[in-house]
Amino acid sequence: MNSGPDSADVFLESLGDSPSGETSAPNTIARPLPLSSFSSIPYTVQFEINPESTAFITSSPGSPSLSATHKESLTLSSLELNLRHTVDFRAITYDGTIDENLMCPICRCPLVNPVLTDCDHIFCRECIGDSLSHSELCPIDRFPLSLKDLMKAPKMVFNQLDSLKAKCPCCNIAFARSMLEHHMEKYCPESLVRCSALHSSKKCAGVVKRRLSDQGCLHYQVQCPDCMETLEQAQMEDHCHTVCKQRLAPCEHCTTIILRHKKVEHEESCSEVCRPCQWKEYGCSYEAKQDNLQLHNDKCTFKLFGAIAENIKKEVNDLRKEVGNLKETNHLQERRIKFLESGQKASEKPFEFMDSSDANLSDTANAETLDTGHEYLLSLLEVQQNRISNLAAELSELRAKHTVMLFNETIPMKNELAELRSTQQVTCMHVRWLMRFRMQENQRRFGGGPGPAPSGPDGGGPSNEMPLGRRLSDSMTRDLITKL
Amino acid sequence: MASSQKRISKELAEVTTNPPAGITVSLVDEANVHNWNIVMDGPEGSPYAGGKFKLLLVLPTDYPFKPPKINFKTRIWHPNVTFDEHGSMCVGILKPEAWKPSSKIMSVLTATQQLLIEPVPDDALEANAAEKFKNNRAEFNKEAKEWTKKYAK
């Protein structure tokens, strides 16, 4: 990311060489910077003059980068020199880890312009647009989806995204993501602005870092004093610090002069650099320069212990590896047993097949696995038998319970039945008695008419007991006859 | 297709900084993020153990909307990989109808590793190997080991 501004400069320099493109098009030309493989520059510079820039100058975000000199440069160089920066939020680096829920499942970056689907998933608008142009399905649950089903994501999501801390691609200071473009356009000392000579007689169309813009127009050719390369003064600083291969610089530790780009190599061998003790890992906190370190190494209290610890560490690692291997074989064997068991249950055939697959083991091992299989099966059988006997016991118990219950219920029923029977008999007796009484009365009434009266109750009672039915019908017909 | 490049480089960074066990990833050509070289160790407990298998992962320009293609550059005797110079492989999540743009390359790699441990003979590309895997496991293991020794050293 550090090399970003350099290549931007180079690119913009080439823009300056051909100002024809600038004149033919109106003020707003977005210039995407070239994407060199994947380490690209995460922002584009828009050549647009912003007339409202004065409105923002009082509300400055309290960033540490806003030094006094920087503010001065803002006022010195006319405000119209600001360039609008469009930052690609997918290419910048963010501070800290980002909540997985704020990541777009398609581009795997923090969401940019999030939208909500019908099936409650959130994507970047651009990403889901691309995805729907390939197939009209939700990329997560394959629910049918079309562009018109997309809604703006809840405000809360936007707020969360806006408050993500993103690093400025120029000055590498972290800002809230929503403030980043504003920062780059107006405040970042490392971002690009138009050359202050734009409005002067020179009409310079170049761009320069804001930090340098108060030094007048820097767009003239100079020669690097170290590598003799010719380049613009505006790029000189970056060239000297990062690009130039010939530049000399003193070593920070031993103050010898070395080639700047060989610094890392030098530091490895530099005797003045502080290095930790050889046994740091085991608790020695001694740090010293190379010469002293050698002296220390001889008398370091961790010297004896360190060697032992090293051995132990090695052994522990070996053991760990062995345990891992054993675990794996154990796991395999367990699986094999399970397989055997299932094979035997299904039929004989898969069992044989498993048998042969074990042939890479020795014969004894083979027999062993079989034995364990049998044992396992037998134990299973035992368990099942136990279960069955338990069930049988439970069943008989239930049966007994049921008979008792039945018995309990039938006894009162029987009693009731007997009672009912007796009452029925009583009523029967009553009815019979009443019937007889009635019949006798009838007999007396009708029998009294044609026959002699004294033959009624005393003589007829016992004698007409037997032909009761006939008498009744007789009386009935007589009744009818009299009625007619 | 800058967005696809960004996602790919992100995933590349993820896989190189935190690679799954037994897998190393590098670019075929530093300037092209679409072609990945993958070296996969034969998983322990499979007949491929001890072998080093080279794979080529090709990410289409419309990745992640289209699935990546993955081929074995090292010959491998496996029911789901063709036993020829192409080394085409059949992994469930790479089928166009099963691919989701939210799937990651990391999961593709682990799925490939899993396929080496547990072949899927019902979905075979190499019928011969699948047949042996199903009906004569010992023979299959032996052959797979031999081919691993021959090609994947």
XYZ file of C-alpha atoms in Angstrom:
637
model
C 0.000 0.000 0.000
C 2.950 2.306 0.623
C 4.002 2.181 -2.965
C 0.556 3.406 -3.974
C 1.174 7.123 -4.113
C 4.365 6.635 -6.125
C 2.732 4.856 -8.971
C -0.125 7.345 -8.816
C 2.363 10.097 -9.284
C 3.940 8.364 -12.200
C 0.593 7.885 -13.809
C -0.489 11.441 -13.236
C 2.762 12.641 -14.604
C 1.973 10.887 -17.829
C -1.368 12.643 -17.753
C 0.370 15.966 -17.510
C 2.330 15.201 -20.651
C -0.820 15.006 -22.713
C -3.094 17.785 -21.587
C -5.247 17.495 -24.721
C -7.530 15.007 -23.006
C -8.162 17.547 -20.329
C -9.287 20.306 -22.635
C -11.547 18.188 -24.804
C -13.621 16.899 -21.894
C -15.491 18.979 -19.313
C -14.370 19.465 -15.735
C -15.449 16.109 -14.377
C -13.295 13.326 -15.720
C -12.851 10.336 -13.488
C -9.486 8.847 -14.161
C -9.241 5.274 -13.019
C -5.670 4.490 -12.201
C -4.259 1.368 -13.829
C -4.677 -1.866 -11.931
C -1.262 -3.419 -11.840
C -2.048 -7.001 -10.881
C -3.650 -7.000 -7.459
C -1.707 -4.391 -5.546
C -3.566 -1.542 -7.152
C -4.103 2.019 -6.046
C -7.336 2.062 -4.132
C -8.568 5.466 -5.229
C -9.160 7.533 -8.307
C -8.653 11.253 -8.626
C -11.379 13.323 -10.163
C -10.255 16.442 -11.962
C -13.072 18.561 -10.730
C -12.888 21.903 -9.078
C -15.101 21.999 -6.055
C -16.531 25.499 -5.500
C -18.006 24.639 -2.093
C -14.765 23.737 -0.444
C -14.771 26.861 1.733
C -17.838 25.579 3.542
C -15.931 22.710 5.019
C -12.849 24.343 6.251
C -14.155 25.142 9.726
C -15.452 21.645 10.401
C -12.178 19.837 10.394
C -12.089 16.271 11.718
C -9.774 16.234 14.679
C -7.127 14.081 13.120
C -3.523 14.179 14.203
C -2.445 14.717 10.620
C -3.932 18.180 10.573
C -0.838 20.067 11.574
C -0.602 23.809 11.610
C 1.573 23.865 8.516
C -0.953 21.821 6.713
C -3.749 24.271 7.423
C -1.494 27.013 6.277
C -0.909 25.249 3.015
C -4.641 25.008 2.574
C -5.091 28.711 2.893
C -2.001 29.594 0.917
C -2.734 27.489 -2.075
C -6.111 28.493 -3.342
C -8.826 26.088 -2.242
C -9.772 25.345 -5.783
C -6.698 23.219 -6.035
C -8.429 20.376 -4.204
C -9.065 17.255 -6.193
C -11.957 14.958 -5.536
C -10.761 11.509 -4.544
C -12.989 8.521 -5.112
C -11.860 5.770 -2.813
C -12.495 2.153 -3.654
C -13.647 0.842 -0.286
C -12.874 -2.710 -1.321
C -9.194 -2.079 -1.875
C -8.272 -0.153 1.230
C -7.115 -1.712 4.455
C -9.239 -1.595 7.557
C -8.138 -1.272 11.136
C -8.697 -4.332 13.272
C -10.898 -7.293 12.443
C -14.244 -6.659 10.853
C -17.431 -8.360 11.923
C -18.170 -11.188 9.499
C -21.761 -9.919 9.311
C -20.584 -6.711 7.683
C -18.768 -8.562 4.913
C -20.332 -9.015 1.504
C -20.473 -12.753 0.799
C -19.609 -12.091 -2.828
C -16.640 -9.724 -2.751
C -15.609 -10.665 0.809
C -15.060 -7.029 1.654
C -16.926 -4.775 4.050
C -20.209 -3.957 2.329
C -20.305 -1.013 -0.053
C -23.754 0.453 -0.679
C -25.536 -2.526 0.915
C -28.916 -3.806 -0.262
C -31.307 -6.240 1.372
C -32.885 -9.114 -0.566
C -36.330 -10.644 -0.105
C -34.701 -13.583 1.626
C -33.025 -11.284 4.177
C -29.482 -11.397 2.855
C -27.319 -8.333 2.476
C -24.914 -7.747 -0.418
C -23.152 -4.823 -2.024
C -25.449 -3.387 -4.692
C -22.744 -3.814 -7.307
C -22.003 -7.423 -6.352
C -25.594 -8.619 -6.297
C -26.165 -6.800 -9.583
C -23.296 -8.739 -11.135
C -24.548 -11.956 -9.621
C -28.107 -11.475 -10.879
C -26.816 -10.811 -14.363
C -25.413 -14.351 -14.258
C -28.384 -16.079 -12.667
C -31.497 -14.711 -11.035
C -31.023 -16.597 -7.793
C -29.908 -15.528 -4.370
C -26.194 -16.437 -4.146
C -26.733 -17.872 -0.688
C -29.975 -19.840 -0.619
C -30.758 -19.944 -4.387
C -34.104 -18.288 -3.821
C -35.460 -16.729 -7.040
C -34.496 -13.086 -6.963
C -34.566 -10.144 -9.318
C -33.145 -6.633 -9.223
C -36.482 -5.107 -8.344
C -36.704 -7.208 -5.174
C -33.736 -5.393 -3.708
C -34.278 -2.875 -0.958
C -31.887 -0.482 0.644
C -30.326 -2.106 3.696
C -31.396 -0.845 7.139
C -29.895 2.404 8.312
C -28.166 0.575 11.103
C -26.060 -1.385 8.651
C -25.037 1.826 6.933
C -24.111 3.384 10.251
C -22.030 0.400 11.235
C -20.227 0.456 7.913
C -19.657 4.178 8.072
C -18.022 3.861 11.435
C -15.526 1.223 10.285
C -11.992 2.471 10.672
C -10.331 2.546 7.295
C -6.748 3.518 6.642
C -6.139 6.423 4.343
C -4.278 5.028 1.326
C -2.027 8.089 1.305
C -1.111 8.907 4.886
C -2.005 5.510 6.405
C -3.939 7.036 9.290
C -7.244 5.373 10.179
C -10.489 7.321 9.804
C -14.167 6.465 9.865
C -14.845 5.113 6.417
C -17.426 7.739 5.575
C -14.928 10.507 6.299
C -12.146 9.094 4.201
C -12.911 10.725 0.875
C -13.451 14.052 2.517
C -10.165 13.694 4.329
C -8.294 12.897 1.142
C -9.906 15.680 -0.778
C -9.265 18.420 1.731
C -6.836 17.519 4.461
C -4.545 14.562 3.866
C -0.984 15.910 3.561
C -0.018 12.998 1.328
C -2.912 13.163 -1.107
C -2.717 14.952 -4.401
C -3.767 18.490 -5.196
C -3.361 20.609 -8.270
C -0.157 22.491 -8.658
C -0.373 25.942 -7.099
C 0.853 27.371 -10.386
C -2.435 26.477 -12.056
C -3.741 30.028 -11.960
C -0.434 31.744 -12.499
C 1.005 32.580 -15.862
C 2.589 29.125 -16.091
C -0.811 27.352 -16.024
C 0.793 24.188 -14.746
C -1.630 21.254 -15.052
C 0.377 18.928 -12.851
C -0.503 17.541 -9.462
C 1.542 17.424 -6.324
C 1.210 16.179 -2.771
C -0.647 18.655 -0.587
C 2.293 18.793 1.787
C 4.471 20.178 -1.005
C 1.964 22.458 -2.639
C 3.078 25.564 -0.751
C 6.544 25.272 -2.254
C 5.403 26.652 -5.599
C 5.373 24.739 -8.817
C 7.582 21.689 -8.542
C 6.992 20.478 -12.046
C 10.409 21.018 -13.492
C 13.039 18.473 -14.350
C 15.915 17.836 -12.010
C 18.529 15.174 -11.735
C 18.785 12.804 -8.813
C 22.164 13.487 -7.173
C 22.670 9.775 -6.458
C 21.519 7.783 -9.474
C 21.658 10.643 -12.031
C 18.124 9.884 -13.191
C 16.172 12.866 -14.475
C 12.741 13.409 -12.997
C 10.347 16.079 -11.806
C 11.091 17.825 -8.549
C 7.613 16.823 -7.298
C 8.627 13.192 -7.381
C 12.104 13.713 -6.048
C 11.288 13.124 -2.406
C 9.610 9.793 -2.960
C 12.336 8.759 -5.323
C 15.039 9.441 -2.786
C 13.233 7.678 0.037
C 11.973 4.580 -1.649
C 12.984 4.148 -5.266
C 16.569 5.325 -5.696
C 19.008 2.448 -5.529
C 22.116 4.568 -5.205
C 21.227 6.698 -2.256
C 23.474 6.392 0.758
C 22.198 6.536 4.300
C 23.831 6.068 7.681
C 22.969 2.912 9.612
C 20.829 3.774 12.619
C 22.923 1.557 14.876
C 26.549 1.648 13.836
C 26.463 4.984 11.898
C 28.438 3.546 8.992
C 27.253 4.802 5.640
C 25.469 2.151 3.616
C 23.373 1.994 0.481
C 19.820 2.686 1.586
C 18.245 -0.274 -0.203
C 20.728 -2.646 1.434
C 19.654 -1.586 4.906
C 17.871 -4.799 5.786
C 20.824 -6.933 4.798
C 23.155 -4.721 6.765
C 21.045 -4.849 9.896
C 21.329 -8.599 9.940
C 25.072 -8.430 10.168
C 25.408 -5.132 12.035
C 27.206 -5.689 15.312
C 25.493 -2.730 16.998
C 21.958 -4.037 16.660
C 20.472 -5.388 19.882
C 19.474 -9.009 19.721
C 17.765 -11.197 22.272
C 19.566 -14.015 24.066
C 19.669 -17.406 22.399
C 17.499 -18.840 25.181
C 14.880 -16.103 25.047
C 12.232 -18.702 24.376
C 12.841 -20.263 27.760
C 12.681 -17.101 29.775
C 15.999 -15.239 29.457
C 15.158 -11.584 28.974
C 18.706 -10.443 28.251
C 19.174 -8.355 25.135
C 22.468 -6.993 23.959
C 24.664 -6.088 21.052
C 26.390 -8.882 19.283
C 29.724 -8.750 21.144
C 28.129 -8.575 24.552
C 25.679 -11.258 23.613
C 28.483 -13.730 23.018
C 29.882 -12.992 26.452
C 26.441 -13.399 27.927
C 25.856 -16.673 26.126
C 28.721 -18.281 28.017
C 27.410 -17.398 31.426
C 23.677 -17.317 30.724
C 21.785 -19.081 33.503
C 19.523 -20.563 30.907
C 22.401 -22.207 29.076
C 22.146 -25.554 30.842
C 18.406 -25.409 31.176
C 17.936 -24.300 27.579
C 19.693 -27.341 26.180
C 17.550 -29.640 28.287
C 14.417 -27.739 27.367
C 15.326 -28.035 23.715
C 15.606 -31.806 24.079
C 12.347 -31.994 25.957
C 10.642 -29.887 23.362
C 11.868 -32.189 20.646
C 10.697 -35.225 22.536
C 7.312 -33.692 23.259
C 6.892 -32.910 19.595
C 7.814 -36.481 18.677
C 5.351 -37.828 21.210
C 2.669 -35.515 20.006
C 3.189 -36.732 16.495
C 3.037 -40.314 17.670
C -0.168 -39.677 19.596
C -1.628 -38.124 16.491
C -0.728 -41.202 14.456
C -2.172 -43.509 17.086
C -5.344 -41.492 17.232
C -5.676 -41.786 13.519
C -5.192 -45.549 13.482
C -7.591 -45.859 16.368
C -10.140 -43.857 14.481
C -9.639 -46.026 11.424
C -10.078 -49.178 13.427
C -13.230 -47.877 15.023
C -14.617 -47.133 11.636
C -13.669 -50.575 10.441
C -15.490 -52.166 13.368
C -18.576 -50.164 12.642
C -18.366 -51.141 9.012
C -18.013 -54.817 9.930
C -20.969 -54.605 12.184
C -23.193 -53.014 9.566
C -21.922 -55.435 6.934
C -22.773 -58.448 9.054
C -26.199 -57.143 9.837
C -27.139 -56.597 6.220
C -25.998 -59.881 4.716
C -23.054 -62.196 4.300
C -21.838 -60.622 1.116
C -20.671 -57.208 2.237
C -18.999 -58.940 5.119
C -16.817 -60.916 2.765
C -16.041 -57.765 0.860
C -14.844 -56.057 3.998
C -12.834 -59.126 4.733
C -10.823 -58.791 1.575
C -10.294 -55.083 2.001
C -8.446 -55.870 5.166
C -5.976 -58.000 3.325
C -3.296 -55.353 3.559
C -3.163 -56.137 7.236
C -1.499 -59.356 8.274
C -3.616 -62.473 8.706
C -3.497 -62.314 12.467
C -4.582 -58.718 12.458
C -7.387 -59.747 10.148
C -8.547 -62.455 12.554
C -8.309 -60.001 15.390
C -10.596 -57.486 13.746
C -13.023 -60.313 13.019
C -12.957 -61.401 16.630
C -13.608 -57.921 17.848
C -16.457 -57.763 15.375
C -17.952 -60.973 16.761
C -17.536 -59.825 20.292
C -19.217 -56.609 19.471
C -22.089 -58.456 17.856
C -22.442 -60.798 20.823
C -22.565 -57.897 23.213
C -25.208 -56.306 21.044
C -27.195 -59.544 21.166
C -26.943 -59.655 24.929
C -28.190 -56.135 25.205
C -31.123 -56.971 22.988
C -31.941 -60.088 25.047
C -31.913 -58.068 28.221
C -34.207 -55.604 26.653
C -36.613 -58.336 25.540
C -36.778 -59.955 29.009
C -37.393 -56.543 30.523
C -40.201 -56.023 28.087
C -41.713 -59.458 28.931
C -41.675 -58.716 32.652
C -43.305 -55.396 32.061
C -45.918 -57.006 29.893
C -46.971 -59.571 32.550
C -47.105 -56.864 35.156
C -49.360 -54.860 32.942
C -51.603 -57.841 32.364
C -52.013 -58.393 36.121
C -52.809 -54.759 36.590
C -55.416 -54.952 33.903
C -57.185 -57.990 35.391
C -57.305 -56.343 38.811
C -58.727 -53.243 37.285
C -61.310 -55.203 35.377
C -62.269 -57.120 38.474
C -62.622 -53.960 40.487
C -64.879 -52.493 37.905
C -67.070 -55.570 37.345
C -67.905 -56.201 41.041
C -69.959 -53.038 41.510
C -71.573 -53.671 38.151
C -72.623 -57.116 39.265
C -73.990 -55.746 42.511
C -75.959 -53.163 40.681
C -77.279 -55.761 38.319
C -78.526 -57.920 41.216
C -80.161 -54.909 42.795
C -81.869 -54.009 39.549
C -83.030 -57.578 39.163
C -84.595 -57.581 42.616
C -86.355 -54.275 42.078
C -87.622 -55.546 38.757
C -89.031 -58.582 40.501
C -90.703 -56.415 43.090
C -92.297 -54.286 40.371
C -93.359 -57.469 38.576
C -95.091 -58.656 41.700
C -96.788 -55.318 42.079
C -97.974 -55.339 38.506
C -99.257 -58.867 38.792
C -101.071 -58.018 41.963
C -102.601 -54.934 40.395
C -103.584 -56.857 37.251
C -105.270 -59.511 39.258
C -107.064 -56.873 41.285
C -108.292 -55.202 38.106
C -109.365 -58.419 36.498
C -111.308 -59.444 39.534
C -112.991 -56.105 39.497
C -113.911 -56.463 35.812
C -115.121 -59.987 36.343
C -117.275 -58.806 39.150
C -118.699 -56.036 37.031
C -119.444 -58.063 33.880
C -119.938 -61.391 35.507
C -122.461 -59.754 37.903
C -124.707 -58.734 34.922
C -125.498 -62.088 33.164
C -124.549 -64.422 35.949
C -125.729 -64.601 39.569
C -124.112 -62.044 41.830
C -123.233 -64.315 44.729
C -120.942 -66.460 42.504
C -118.566 -63.337 42.228
C -115.605 -62.789 44.465
C -115.593 -65.783 46.782
C -116.506 -68.541 44.346
C -114.937 -67.046 41.135
C -111.586 -65.928 42.740
C -109.832 -69.215 43.157
C -111.646 -70.876 40.235
C -110.828 -68.279 37.495
C -107.121 -68.072 38.411
C -106.166 -70.605 35.697
C -108.071 -69.369 32.615
C -107.016 -65.765 33.193
C -106.165 -64.946 29.588
C -109.278 -66.268 28.099
C -111.433 -64.518 30.582
C -109.684 -61.286 29.794
C -110.329 -61.545 26.052
C -113.835 -62.614 26.841
C -114.384 -59.549 28.916
C -112.840 -57.468 26.137
C -115.257 -58.787 23.502
C -118.041 -58.278 25.876
C -116.869 -54.760 26.427
C -116.904 -54.188 22.687
C -120.359 -55.706 22.286
C -121.789 -53.482 24.950
C -120.196 -50.457 23.335
C -121.726 -51.371 19.948
C -13.178 -7.446 -14.034
C -11.353 -5.704 -11.336
C -13.745 -6.827 -8.640
C -13.032 -10.468 -9.320
C -9.301 -9.779 -9.056
C -9.799 -8.086 -5.735
C -11.731 -10.965 -4.318
C -9.209 -13.458 -5.675
C -6.264 -11.574 -4.214
C -8.092 -11.423 -0.913
C -8.639 -15.150 -0.932
C -5.064 -15.747 -2.032
C -3.812 -13.728 0.904
C -6.074 -15.701 3.200
C -4.913 -19.054 1.871
C -1.226 -18.156 1.875
C -1.180 -16.620 5.353
C -3.301 -19.327 6.897
C -3.062 -22.394 4.666
C -5.073 -25.541 5.425
C -2.869 -28.378 6.702
C -0.986 -30.127 3.917
C -1.711 -27.524 1.241
C 0.597 -24.896 -0.198
C -0.546 -22.352 -2.728
C 1.431 -20.202 -5.140
C 0.735 -18.288 -8.312
C 1.762 -19.764 -11.648
C 2.650 -16.283 -12.822
C 2.975 -13.438 -10.325
C 1.197 -11.073 -12.714
C -1.867 -13.280 -13.113
C -3.989 -14.070 -10.112
C -6.296 -16.380 -12.034
C -3.982 -19.384 -12.153
C -2.898 -21.011 -8.928
C -0.439 -23.795 -8.354
C -1.445 -25.985 -5.482
C 0.668 -28.663 -3.858
C -1.398 -31.026 -1.779
C 0.061 -33.683 0.500
C -1.669 -37.028 0.299
C -3.764 -37.164 3.458
C -2.646 -39.549 6.190
C -4.802 -42.646 6.383
C -5.475 -42.674 2.648
C -3.518 -44.677 0.069
C -2.175 -41.338 -1.200
C -0.271 -40.640 2.021
C 3.322 -39.624 1.422
C 2.631 -38.335 -2.065
C 2.745 -34.722 -3.157
C 0.084 -33.886 -5.698
C 0.300 -30.839 -7.914
C -2.982 -29.229 -8.873
C -3.846 -26.318 -11.107
C -6.663 -24.077 -10.004
C -8.026 -21.799 -12.718
C -10.360 -19.021 -11.679
C -12.616 -17.739 -14.453
C -12.731 -14.002 -15.193
C -16.271 -13.886 -13.843
C -15.277 -15.509 -10.579
C -17.012 -15.740 -8.061
C -20.107 -16.033 -10.212
C -18.690 -19.019 -12.076
C -16.974 -21.886 -10.256
C -13.202 -22.312 -10.451
C -11.744 -25.269 -12.338
C -9.339 -27.571 -10.624
C -7.177 -30.214 -12.262
C -4.645 -32.703 -11.009
C -1.340 -32.161 -12.737
C 0.067 -35.218 -11.003
C -1.493 -38.471 -12.089
C -3.657 -39.990 -9.426
C -5.536 -43.273 -9.272
C -8.826 -42.109 -7.855
C -12.471 -42.831 -8.748
C -13.299 -39.134 -9.114
C -10.239 -37.989 -11.066
C -9.573 -38.925 -14.683
C -6.404 -40.956 -14.981
C -4.920 -38.998 -17.872
C -2.847 -35.880 -18.509
C -5.881 -33.639 -17.827
C -6.589 -34.970 -14.364
C -10.120 -33.570 -14.416
C -11.791 -33.813 -11.102
C -15.370 -34.085 -9.960
C -16.105 -32.199 -6.742
C -19.689 -31.540 -5.724
C -19.322 -27.877 -4.863
C -17.641 -27.085 -8.193
C -20.557 -28.218 -10.317
C -22.134 -25.171 -11.982
C -25.544 -25.873 -10.482
C -24.109 -26.332 -7.006
C -21.666 -23.425 -7.023
C -22.545 -20.372 -4.963
C -20.699 -17.068 -5.258
C -20.370 -17.119 -1.505
C -18.284 -20.311 -1.585
C -14.604 -19.815 -0.898
C -11.505 -21.301 -2.481
C -10.479 -22.456 0.969
C -13.546 -24.694 1.065
C -12.799 -25.965 -2.447
C -9.333 -26.991 -1.311
C -10.577 -28.733 1.808
C -13.282 -30.471 -0.247
C -10.562 -31.732 -2.590
C -8.566 -33.007 0.349
C -11.657 -34.698 1.713
C -12.237 -36.346 -1.650
C -8.807 -37.955 -1.406
C -9.728 -39.373 1.985
C -13.211 -40.448 0.999
C -13.736 -41.077 -2.715
C -17.302 -40.984 -4.015
C -17.518 -44.070 -6.257
C -21.149 -43.387 -7.147
C -20.151 -40.193 -8.878
C -17.115 -41.621 -10.633
C -15.136 -40.345 -13.605
C -12.779 -43.301 -13.630
C -15.186 -46.252 -13.711
C -12.396 -48.787 -13.400
C -11.112 -47.287 -10.185
C -14.609 -46.901 -8.795
C -15.396 -50.518 -9.526
C -12.277 -51.643 -7.677
C -12.906 -49.227 -4.848
C -16.354 -50.678 -4.345
C -15.693 -54.362 -4.795
C -12.047 -54.933 -4.108
C -10.758 -52.339 -1.712
C -7.447 -54.036 -1.056
C -6.604 -54.108 -4.738
C -7.645 -50.494 -5.110
C -5.524 -49.386 -2.176
C -2.573 -51.276 -3.527
C -2.852 -49.739 -6.968
C -3.426 -46.257 -5.615
C -0.316 -46.640 -3.461
C 1.719 -47.813 -6.416
C 0.645 -44.922 -8.612
C 1.286 -42.507 -5.766
C 4.805 -43.910 -5.426
C 5.359 -43.708 -9.149
C 4.024 -40.226 -9.882
C 3.594 -38.281 -6.687
C 7.094 -38.283 -5.240
